[in-house]
mmCIF file of C-alpha atoms (C1' of nucleotides) in Angstrom:
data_model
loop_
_atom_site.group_PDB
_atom_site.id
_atom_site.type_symbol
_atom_site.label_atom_id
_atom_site.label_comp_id
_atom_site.label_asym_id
_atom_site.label_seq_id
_atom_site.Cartn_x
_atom_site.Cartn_y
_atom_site.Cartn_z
ATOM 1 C CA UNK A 615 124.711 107.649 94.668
ATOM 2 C CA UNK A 616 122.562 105.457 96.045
ATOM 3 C CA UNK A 617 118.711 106.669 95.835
ATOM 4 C CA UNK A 618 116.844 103.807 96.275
ATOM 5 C CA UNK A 619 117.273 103.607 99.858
ATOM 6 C CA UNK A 620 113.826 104.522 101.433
ATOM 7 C CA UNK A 621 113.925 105.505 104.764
ATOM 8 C CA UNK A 622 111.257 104.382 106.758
ATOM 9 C CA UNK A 623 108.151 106.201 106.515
ATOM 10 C CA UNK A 624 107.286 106.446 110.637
ATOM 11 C CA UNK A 625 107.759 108.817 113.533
ATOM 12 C CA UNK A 626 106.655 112.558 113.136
ATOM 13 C CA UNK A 627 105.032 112.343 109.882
ATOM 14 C CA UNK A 628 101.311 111.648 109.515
ATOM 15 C CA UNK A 629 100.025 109.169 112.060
ATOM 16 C CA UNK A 630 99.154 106.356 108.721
ATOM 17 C CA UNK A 631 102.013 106.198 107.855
ATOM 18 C CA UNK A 632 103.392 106.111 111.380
ATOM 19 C CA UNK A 633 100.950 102.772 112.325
ATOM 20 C CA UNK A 634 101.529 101.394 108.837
ATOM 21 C CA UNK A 635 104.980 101.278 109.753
ATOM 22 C CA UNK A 636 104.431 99.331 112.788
ATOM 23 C CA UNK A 637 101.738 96.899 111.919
ATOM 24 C CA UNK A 638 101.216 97.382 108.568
ATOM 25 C CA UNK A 639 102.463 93.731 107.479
ATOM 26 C CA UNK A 640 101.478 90.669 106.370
ATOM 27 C CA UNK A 641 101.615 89.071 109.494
ATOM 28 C CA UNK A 642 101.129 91.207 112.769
ATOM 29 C CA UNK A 643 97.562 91.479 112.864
ATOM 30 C CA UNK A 644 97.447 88.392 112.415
ATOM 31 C CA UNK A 645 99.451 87.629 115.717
ATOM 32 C CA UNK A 646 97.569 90.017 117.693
ATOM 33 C CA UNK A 647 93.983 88.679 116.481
ATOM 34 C CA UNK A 648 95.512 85.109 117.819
ATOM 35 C CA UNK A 649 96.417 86.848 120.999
ATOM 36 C CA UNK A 650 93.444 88.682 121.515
ATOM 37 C CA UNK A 651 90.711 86.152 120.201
ATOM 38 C CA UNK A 652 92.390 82.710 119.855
ATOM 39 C CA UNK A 653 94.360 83.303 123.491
ATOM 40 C CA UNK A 654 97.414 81.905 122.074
ATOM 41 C CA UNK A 655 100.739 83.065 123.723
ATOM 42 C CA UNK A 656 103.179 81.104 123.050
ATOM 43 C CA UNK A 657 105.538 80.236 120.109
ATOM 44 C CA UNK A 658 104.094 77.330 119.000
ATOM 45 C CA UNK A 659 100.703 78.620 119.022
ATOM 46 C CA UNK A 660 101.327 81.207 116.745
ATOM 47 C CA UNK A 661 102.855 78.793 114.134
ATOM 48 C CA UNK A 662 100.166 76.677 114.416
ATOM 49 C CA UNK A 663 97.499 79.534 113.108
ATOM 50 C CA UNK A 664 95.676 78.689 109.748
ATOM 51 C CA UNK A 665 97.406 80.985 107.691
ATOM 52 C CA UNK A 666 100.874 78.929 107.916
ATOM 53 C CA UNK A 667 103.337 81.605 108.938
ATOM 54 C CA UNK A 668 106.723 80.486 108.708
ATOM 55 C CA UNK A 669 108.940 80.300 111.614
ATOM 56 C CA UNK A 670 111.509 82.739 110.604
ATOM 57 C CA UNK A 671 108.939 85.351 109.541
ATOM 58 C CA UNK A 672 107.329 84.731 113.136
ATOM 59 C CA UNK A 673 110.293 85.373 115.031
ATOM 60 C CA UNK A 674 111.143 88.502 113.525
ATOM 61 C CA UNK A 675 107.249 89.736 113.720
ATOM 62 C CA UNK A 676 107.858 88.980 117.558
ATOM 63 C CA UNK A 677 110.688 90.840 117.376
ATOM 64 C CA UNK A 678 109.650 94.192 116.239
ATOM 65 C CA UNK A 679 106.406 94.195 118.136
ATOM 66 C CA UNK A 680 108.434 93.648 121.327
ATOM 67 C CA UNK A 681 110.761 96.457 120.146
ATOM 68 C CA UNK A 682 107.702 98.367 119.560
ATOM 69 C CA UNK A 683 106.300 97.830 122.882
ATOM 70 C CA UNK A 684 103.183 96.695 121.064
ATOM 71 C CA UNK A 685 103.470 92.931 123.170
ATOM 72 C CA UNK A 686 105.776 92.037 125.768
ATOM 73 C CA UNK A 687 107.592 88.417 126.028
ATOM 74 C CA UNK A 688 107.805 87.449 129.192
ATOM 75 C CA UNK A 689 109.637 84.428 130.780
ATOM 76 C CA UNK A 690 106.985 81.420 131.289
ATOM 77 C CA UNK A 691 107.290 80.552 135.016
ATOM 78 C CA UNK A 692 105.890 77.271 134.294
ATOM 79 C CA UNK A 693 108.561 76.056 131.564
ATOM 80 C CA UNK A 694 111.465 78.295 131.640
ATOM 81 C CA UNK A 695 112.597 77.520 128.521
ATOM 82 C CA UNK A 696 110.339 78.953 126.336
ATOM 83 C CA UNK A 697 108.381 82.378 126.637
ATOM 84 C CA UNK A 698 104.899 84.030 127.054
ATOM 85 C CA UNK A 699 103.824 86.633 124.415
ATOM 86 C CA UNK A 700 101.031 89.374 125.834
ATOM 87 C CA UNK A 701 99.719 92.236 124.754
ATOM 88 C CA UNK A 702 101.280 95.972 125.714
ATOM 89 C CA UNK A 703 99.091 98.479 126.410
ATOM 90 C CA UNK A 704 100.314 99.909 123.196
ATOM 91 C CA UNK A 705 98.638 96.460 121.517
ATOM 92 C CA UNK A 706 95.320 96.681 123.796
ATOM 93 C CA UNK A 707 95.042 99.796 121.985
ATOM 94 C CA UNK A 708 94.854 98.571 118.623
ATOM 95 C CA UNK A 709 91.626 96.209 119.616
ATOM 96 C CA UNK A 710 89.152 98.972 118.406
ATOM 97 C CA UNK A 711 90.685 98.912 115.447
ATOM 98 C CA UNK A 712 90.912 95.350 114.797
ATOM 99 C CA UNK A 713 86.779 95.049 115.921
ATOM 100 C CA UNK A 714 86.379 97.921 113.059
ATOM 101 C CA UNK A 715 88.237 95.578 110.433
ATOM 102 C CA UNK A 716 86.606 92.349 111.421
ATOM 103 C CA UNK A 717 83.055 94.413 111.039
ATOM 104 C CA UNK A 718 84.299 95.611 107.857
ATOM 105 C CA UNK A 719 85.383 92.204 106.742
ATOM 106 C CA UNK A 720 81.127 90.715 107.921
ATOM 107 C CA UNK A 721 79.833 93.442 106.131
ATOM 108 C CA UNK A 722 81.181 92.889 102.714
ATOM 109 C CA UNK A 723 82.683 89.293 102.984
ATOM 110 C CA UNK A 724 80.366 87.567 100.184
ATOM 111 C CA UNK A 725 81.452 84.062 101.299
ATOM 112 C CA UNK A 726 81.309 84.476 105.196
ATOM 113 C CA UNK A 727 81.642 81.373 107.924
ATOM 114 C CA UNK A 728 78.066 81.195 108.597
ATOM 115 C CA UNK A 729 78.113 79.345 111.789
ATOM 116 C CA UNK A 730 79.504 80.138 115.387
ATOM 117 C CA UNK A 731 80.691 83.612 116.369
ATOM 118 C CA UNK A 732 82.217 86.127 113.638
ATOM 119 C CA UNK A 733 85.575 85.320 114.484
ATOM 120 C CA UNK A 734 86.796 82.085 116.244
ATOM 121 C CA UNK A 735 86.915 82.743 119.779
ATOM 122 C CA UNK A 736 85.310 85.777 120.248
ATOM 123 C CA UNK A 737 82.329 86.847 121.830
ATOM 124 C CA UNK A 738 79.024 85.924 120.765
ATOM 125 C CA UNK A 739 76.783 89.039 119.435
ATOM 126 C CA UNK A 740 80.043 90.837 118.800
ATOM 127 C CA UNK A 741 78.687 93.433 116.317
ATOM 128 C CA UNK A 742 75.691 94.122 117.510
ATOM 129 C CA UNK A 743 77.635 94.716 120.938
ATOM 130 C CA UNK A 744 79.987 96.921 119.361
ATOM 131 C CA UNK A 745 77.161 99.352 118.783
ATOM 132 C CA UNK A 746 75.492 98.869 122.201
ATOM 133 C CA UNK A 747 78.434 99.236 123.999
ATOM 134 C CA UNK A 748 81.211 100.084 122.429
ATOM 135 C CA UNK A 749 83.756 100.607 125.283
ATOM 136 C CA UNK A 750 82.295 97.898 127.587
ATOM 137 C CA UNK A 751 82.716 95.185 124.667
ATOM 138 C CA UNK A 752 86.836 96.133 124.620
ATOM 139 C CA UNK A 753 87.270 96.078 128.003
ATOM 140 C CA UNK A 754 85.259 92.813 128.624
ATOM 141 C CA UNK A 755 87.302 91.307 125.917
ATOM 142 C CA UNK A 756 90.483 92.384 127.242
ATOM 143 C CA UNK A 757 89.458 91.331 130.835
ATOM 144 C CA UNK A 758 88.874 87.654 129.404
ATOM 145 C CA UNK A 759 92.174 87.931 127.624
ATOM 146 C CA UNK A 760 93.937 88.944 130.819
ATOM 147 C CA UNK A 761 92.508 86.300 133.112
ATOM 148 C CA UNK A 762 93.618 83.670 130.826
ATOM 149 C CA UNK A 763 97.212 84.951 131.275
ATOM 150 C CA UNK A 764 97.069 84.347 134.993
ATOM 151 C CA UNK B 540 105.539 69.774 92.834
ATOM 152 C CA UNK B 541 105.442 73.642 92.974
ATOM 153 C CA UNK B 542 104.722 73.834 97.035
ATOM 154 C CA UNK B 543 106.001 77.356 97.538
ATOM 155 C CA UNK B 544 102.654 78.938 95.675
ATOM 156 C CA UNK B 545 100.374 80.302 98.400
ATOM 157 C CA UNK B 546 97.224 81.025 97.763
ATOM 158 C CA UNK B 547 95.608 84.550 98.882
ATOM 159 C CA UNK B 548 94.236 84.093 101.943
ATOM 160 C CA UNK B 549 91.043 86.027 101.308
ATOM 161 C CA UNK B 550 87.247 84.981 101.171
ATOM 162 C CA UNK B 551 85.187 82.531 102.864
ATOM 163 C CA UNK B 552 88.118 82.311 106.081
ATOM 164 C CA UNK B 553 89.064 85.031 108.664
ATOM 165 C CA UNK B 554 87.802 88.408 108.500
ATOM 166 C CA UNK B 555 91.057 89.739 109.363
ATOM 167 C CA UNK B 556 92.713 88.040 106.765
ATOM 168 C CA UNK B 557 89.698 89.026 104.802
ATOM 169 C CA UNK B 558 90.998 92.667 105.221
ATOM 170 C CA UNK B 559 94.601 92.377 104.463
ATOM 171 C CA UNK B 560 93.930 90.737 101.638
ATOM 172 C CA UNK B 561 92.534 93.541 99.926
ATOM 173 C CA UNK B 562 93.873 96.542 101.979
ATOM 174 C CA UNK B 563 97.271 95.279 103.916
ATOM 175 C CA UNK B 564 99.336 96.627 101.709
ATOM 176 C CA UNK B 565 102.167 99.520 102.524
ATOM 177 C CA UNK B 566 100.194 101.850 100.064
ATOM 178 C CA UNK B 567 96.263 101.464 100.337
ATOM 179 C CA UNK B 568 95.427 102.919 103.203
ATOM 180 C CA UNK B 569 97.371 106.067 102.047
ATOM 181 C CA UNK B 570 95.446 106.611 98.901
ATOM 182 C CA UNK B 571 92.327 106.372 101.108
ATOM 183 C CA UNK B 572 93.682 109.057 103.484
ATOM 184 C CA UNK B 573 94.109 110.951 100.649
ATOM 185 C CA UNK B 574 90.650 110.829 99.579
ATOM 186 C CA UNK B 575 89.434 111.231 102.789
ATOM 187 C CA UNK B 576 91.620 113.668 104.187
ATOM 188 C CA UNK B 577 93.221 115.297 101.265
ATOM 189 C CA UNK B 578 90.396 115.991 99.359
ATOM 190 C CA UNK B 579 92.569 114.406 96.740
ATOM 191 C CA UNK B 580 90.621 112.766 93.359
ATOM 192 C CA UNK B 581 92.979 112.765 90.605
ATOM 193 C CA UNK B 582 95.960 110.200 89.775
ATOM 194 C CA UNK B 583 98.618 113.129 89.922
ATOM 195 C CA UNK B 584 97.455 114.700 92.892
ATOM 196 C CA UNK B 585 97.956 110.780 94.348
ATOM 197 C CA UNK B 586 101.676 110.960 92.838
ATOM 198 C CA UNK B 587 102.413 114.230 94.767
ATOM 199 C CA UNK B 588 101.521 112.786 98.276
ATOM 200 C CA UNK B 589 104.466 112.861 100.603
ATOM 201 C CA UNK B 590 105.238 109.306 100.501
ATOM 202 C CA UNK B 591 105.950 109.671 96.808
ATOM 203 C CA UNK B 592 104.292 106.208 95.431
ATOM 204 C CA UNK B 593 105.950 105.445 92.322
ATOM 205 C CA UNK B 594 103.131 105.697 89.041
ATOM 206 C CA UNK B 595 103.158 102.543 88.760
ATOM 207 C CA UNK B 596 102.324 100.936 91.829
ATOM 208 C CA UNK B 597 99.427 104.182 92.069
ATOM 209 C CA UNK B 598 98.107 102.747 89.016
ATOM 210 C CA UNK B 599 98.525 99.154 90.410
ATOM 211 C CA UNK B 600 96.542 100.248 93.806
ATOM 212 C CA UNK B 601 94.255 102.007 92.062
ATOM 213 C CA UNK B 602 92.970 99.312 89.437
ATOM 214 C CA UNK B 603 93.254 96.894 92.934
ATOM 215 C CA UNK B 604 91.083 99.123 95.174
ATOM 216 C CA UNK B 605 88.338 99.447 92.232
ATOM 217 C CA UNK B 606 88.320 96.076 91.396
ATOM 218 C CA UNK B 607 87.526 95.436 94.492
ATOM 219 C CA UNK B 608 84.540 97.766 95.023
ATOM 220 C CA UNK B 609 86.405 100.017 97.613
ATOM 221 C CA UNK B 610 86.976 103.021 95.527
ATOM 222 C CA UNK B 611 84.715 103.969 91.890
ATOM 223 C CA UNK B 612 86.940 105.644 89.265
ATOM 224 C CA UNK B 613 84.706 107.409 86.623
ATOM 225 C CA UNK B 614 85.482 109.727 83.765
ATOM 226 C CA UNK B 615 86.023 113.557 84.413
ATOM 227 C CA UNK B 616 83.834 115.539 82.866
ATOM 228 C CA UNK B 617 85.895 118.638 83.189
ATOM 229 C CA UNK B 618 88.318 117.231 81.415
ATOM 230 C CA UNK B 619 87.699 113.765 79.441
ATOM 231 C CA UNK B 620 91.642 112.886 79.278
ATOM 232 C CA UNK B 621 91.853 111.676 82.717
ATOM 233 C CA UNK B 622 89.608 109.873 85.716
ATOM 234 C CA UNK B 623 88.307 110.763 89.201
ATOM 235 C CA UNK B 624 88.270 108.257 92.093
ATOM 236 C CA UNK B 625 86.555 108.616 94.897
ATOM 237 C CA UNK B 626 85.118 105.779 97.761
ATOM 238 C CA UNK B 627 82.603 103.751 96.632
ATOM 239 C CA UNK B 628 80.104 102.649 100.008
ATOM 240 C CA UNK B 629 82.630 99.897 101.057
ATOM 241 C CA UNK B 630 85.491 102.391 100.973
ATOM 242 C CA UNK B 631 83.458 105.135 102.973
ATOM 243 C CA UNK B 632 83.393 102.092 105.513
ATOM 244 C CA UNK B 633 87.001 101.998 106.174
ATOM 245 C CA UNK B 634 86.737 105.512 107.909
ATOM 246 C CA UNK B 635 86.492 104.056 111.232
ATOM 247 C CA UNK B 636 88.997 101.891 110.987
ATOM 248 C CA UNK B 637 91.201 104.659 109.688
ATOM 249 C CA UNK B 638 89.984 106.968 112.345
ATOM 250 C CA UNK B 639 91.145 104.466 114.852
ATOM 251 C CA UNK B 640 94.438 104.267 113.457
ATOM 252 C CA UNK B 641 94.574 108.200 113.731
ATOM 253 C CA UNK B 642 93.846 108.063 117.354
ATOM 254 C CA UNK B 643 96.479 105.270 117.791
ATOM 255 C CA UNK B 644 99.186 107.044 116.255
ATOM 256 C CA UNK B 645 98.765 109.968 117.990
ATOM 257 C CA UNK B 646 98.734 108.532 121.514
ATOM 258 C CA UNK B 647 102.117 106.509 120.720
ATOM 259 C CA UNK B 648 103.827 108.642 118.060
ATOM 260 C CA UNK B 649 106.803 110.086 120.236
ATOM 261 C CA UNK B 650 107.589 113.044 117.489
ATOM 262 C CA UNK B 651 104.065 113.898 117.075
ATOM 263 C CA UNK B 652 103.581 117.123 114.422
ATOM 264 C CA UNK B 653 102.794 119.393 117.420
ATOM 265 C CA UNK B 654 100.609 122.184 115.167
ATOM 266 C CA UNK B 655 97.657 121.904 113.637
ATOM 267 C CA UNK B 656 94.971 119.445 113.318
ATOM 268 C CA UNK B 657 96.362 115.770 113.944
ATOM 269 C CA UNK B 658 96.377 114.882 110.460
ATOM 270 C CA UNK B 659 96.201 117.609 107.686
ATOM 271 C CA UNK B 660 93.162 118.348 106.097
ATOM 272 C CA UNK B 661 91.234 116.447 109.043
ATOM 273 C CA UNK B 662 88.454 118.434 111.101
ATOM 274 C CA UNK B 663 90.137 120.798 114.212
ATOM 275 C CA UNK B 664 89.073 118.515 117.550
ATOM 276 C CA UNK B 665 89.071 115.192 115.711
ATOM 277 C CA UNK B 666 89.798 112.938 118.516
ATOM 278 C CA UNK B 667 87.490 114.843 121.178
ATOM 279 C CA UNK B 668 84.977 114.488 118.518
ATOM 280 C CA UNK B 669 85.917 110.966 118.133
ATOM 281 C CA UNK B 670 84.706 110.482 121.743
ATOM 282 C CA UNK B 671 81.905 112.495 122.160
ATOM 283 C CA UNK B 672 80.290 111.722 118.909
ATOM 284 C CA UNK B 673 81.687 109.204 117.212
ATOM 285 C CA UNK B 674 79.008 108.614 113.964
ATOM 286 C CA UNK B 675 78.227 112.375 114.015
ATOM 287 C CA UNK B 676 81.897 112.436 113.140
ATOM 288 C CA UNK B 677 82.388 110.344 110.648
ATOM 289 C CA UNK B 678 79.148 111.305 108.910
ATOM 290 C CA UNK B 679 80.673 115.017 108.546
ATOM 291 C CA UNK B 680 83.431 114.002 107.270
ATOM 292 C CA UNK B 681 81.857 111.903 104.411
ATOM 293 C CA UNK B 682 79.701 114.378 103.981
ATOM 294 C CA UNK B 683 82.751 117.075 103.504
ATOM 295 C CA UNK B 684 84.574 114.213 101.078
ATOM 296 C CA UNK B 685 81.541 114.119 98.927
ATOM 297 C CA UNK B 686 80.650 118.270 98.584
ATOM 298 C CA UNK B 687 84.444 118.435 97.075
ATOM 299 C CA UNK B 688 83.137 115.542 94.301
ATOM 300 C CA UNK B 689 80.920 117.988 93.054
ATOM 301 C "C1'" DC C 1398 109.120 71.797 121.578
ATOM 302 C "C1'" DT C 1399 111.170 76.714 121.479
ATOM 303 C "C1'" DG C 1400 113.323 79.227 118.925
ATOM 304 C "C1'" DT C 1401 117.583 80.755 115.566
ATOM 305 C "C1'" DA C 1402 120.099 80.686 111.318
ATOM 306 C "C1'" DT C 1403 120.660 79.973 106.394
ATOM 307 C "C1'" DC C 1404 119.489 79.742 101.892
ATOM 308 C "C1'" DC C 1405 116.656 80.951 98.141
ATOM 309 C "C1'" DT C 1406 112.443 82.590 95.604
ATOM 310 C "C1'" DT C 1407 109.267 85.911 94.402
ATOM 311 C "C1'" DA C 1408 106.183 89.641 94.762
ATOM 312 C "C1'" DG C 1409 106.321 94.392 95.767
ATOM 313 C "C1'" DG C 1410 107.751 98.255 94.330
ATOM 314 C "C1'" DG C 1411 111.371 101.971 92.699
ATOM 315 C "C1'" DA C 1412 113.345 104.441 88.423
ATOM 316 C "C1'" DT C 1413 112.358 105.775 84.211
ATOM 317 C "C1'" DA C 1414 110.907 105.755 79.408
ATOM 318 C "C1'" DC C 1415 107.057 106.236 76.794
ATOM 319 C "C1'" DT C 1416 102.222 107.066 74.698
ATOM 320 C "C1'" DG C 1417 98.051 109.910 74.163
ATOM 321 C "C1'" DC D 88 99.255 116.200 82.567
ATOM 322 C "C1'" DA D 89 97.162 111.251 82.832
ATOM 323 C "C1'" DG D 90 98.337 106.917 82.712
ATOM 324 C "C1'" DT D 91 101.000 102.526 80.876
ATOM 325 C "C1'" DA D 92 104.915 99.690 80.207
ATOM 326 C "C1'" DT D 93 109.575 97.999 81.159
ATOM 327 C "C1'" DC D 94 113.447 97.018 83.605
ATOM 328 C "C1'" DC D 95 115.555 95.870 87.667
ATOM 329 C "C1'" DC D 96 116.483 95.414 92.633
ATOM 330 C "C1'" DT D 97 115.471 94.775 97.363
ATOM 331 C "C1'" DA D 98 113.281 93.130 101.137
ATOM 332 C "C1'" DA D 99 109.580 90.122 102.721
ATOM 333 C "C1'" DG D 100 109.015 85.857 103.445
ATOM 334 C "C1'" DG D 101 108.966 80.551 102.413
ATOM 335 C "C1'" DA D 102 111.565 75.927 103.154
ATOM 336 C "C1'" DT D 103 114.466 73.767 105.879
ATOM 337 C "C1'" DA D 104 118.342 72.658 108.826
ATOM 338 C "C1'" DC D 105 119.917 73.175 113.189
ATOM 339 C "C1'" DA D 106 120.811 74.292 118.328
ATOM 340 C "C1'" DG D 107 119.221 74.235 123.186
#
DNA sequence: CTGTATCCTTAGGGATACTG
DNA sequence: CAGTATCCCTAAGGATACAG
């Protein structure tokens, strides 16, 4: 008898363990902050980020978020042979939380990147915007995101 | 040349990666919930959750998270054989982040747990609440976390 | 350059025994 | 019961070769 099999933790059970599940990696966060903030969408990009993911480990991240309708790869009209990566609506959704972990991260960082914006790419005043104006910041930062995509 | 070593990722670079590093982990989040939520305190009330965490990675998450600064673990003086842990200022911080998770789940969870409050032990209305008053919110619910500790 | 496939290492973590 | 220690296995993921 074989009990070590886990089964996965997700759907219908507490809503933690349901987005742990599905982003609760090394690596997707990381691929949606380089969407969102860095505009990266394609392959290339992604393996390019600082953090050195591996190619394999990318493709399979790419994988599962497509499955999960978290981004959506799309043929790139402009070079069919590769493929543009973009955020679902399902992924837009997870911006507030990713502004609430890089505020987290300011706050109690002891060795922040003193210069230039927060995070690389994003807005300037970012924090202090996120308490202003909560729901204007996301959308403005998903507008920019989506006009780069055109 | 030992190549394959990778250093953590942590201070000084991304505040995402920032985060991970000391929370990205299948199991952290969980114990937090279960502060939060749960009311939970004690190490066998953390072995009990649903997810049943094996005792040693609790212990391993536990000495982690204090380490860290994110939770305090201090003697019980009902009983001086074992510990209480309960957040320390930068795990009371996570809350929003967690919150947002909660709200994310639920809106993309297909097999949601249709009774009740959205996650057990959470305020009734947390998600209206969520939008209407947001700090009020979270405030209440630390507040709630910390009259248990007494 | 965009990905896929293969091989291999290691950290995460499960089962369980054990100590106070 | 609270927590530690040990043993072992699996899956995440790193290096690299390869195909289109």
């Amino acid at each position: 008898m074989n009990k070590r099999k886990q089964p996965a933790r997700g759907s219908g059970k507490c809503p933690v363990t349901f987005a742990l599940d599905i982003f609760g990696d090394k690596w997707s966060l990381i691929i949606l902050r380089d969407i969102v903030f860095k505009g990266k969408r394609h392959y290339g990009e992604f393996l390019n980020s600082a953090e050195k993911i591996s190619t394999n480990i990318l493709a399979s991240r790419l994988a599962k978020l497509e499955s999960e309708a978290v981004i959506v790869k799309t043929r790139d009209t402009q070079n069919l042979s590769r493929f543009v990566y973009s955020l679902a609506d399902k992924g837009r959704d997870l911006l507030p939380l990713l502004l609430d972990m890089i505020e987290w991260s300011v706050k109690y960082d002891p060795q922040p990147d003193a210069s230039g914006p927060v995070i690389s790419g994003a807005p300037d005043r970012l924090l202090e915007r996120l308490h202003e104006d909560r729901d204007a910041l996301i959308a403005e930062i998903i507008t920019g995101m989506e006009e780069r995509n055109q």
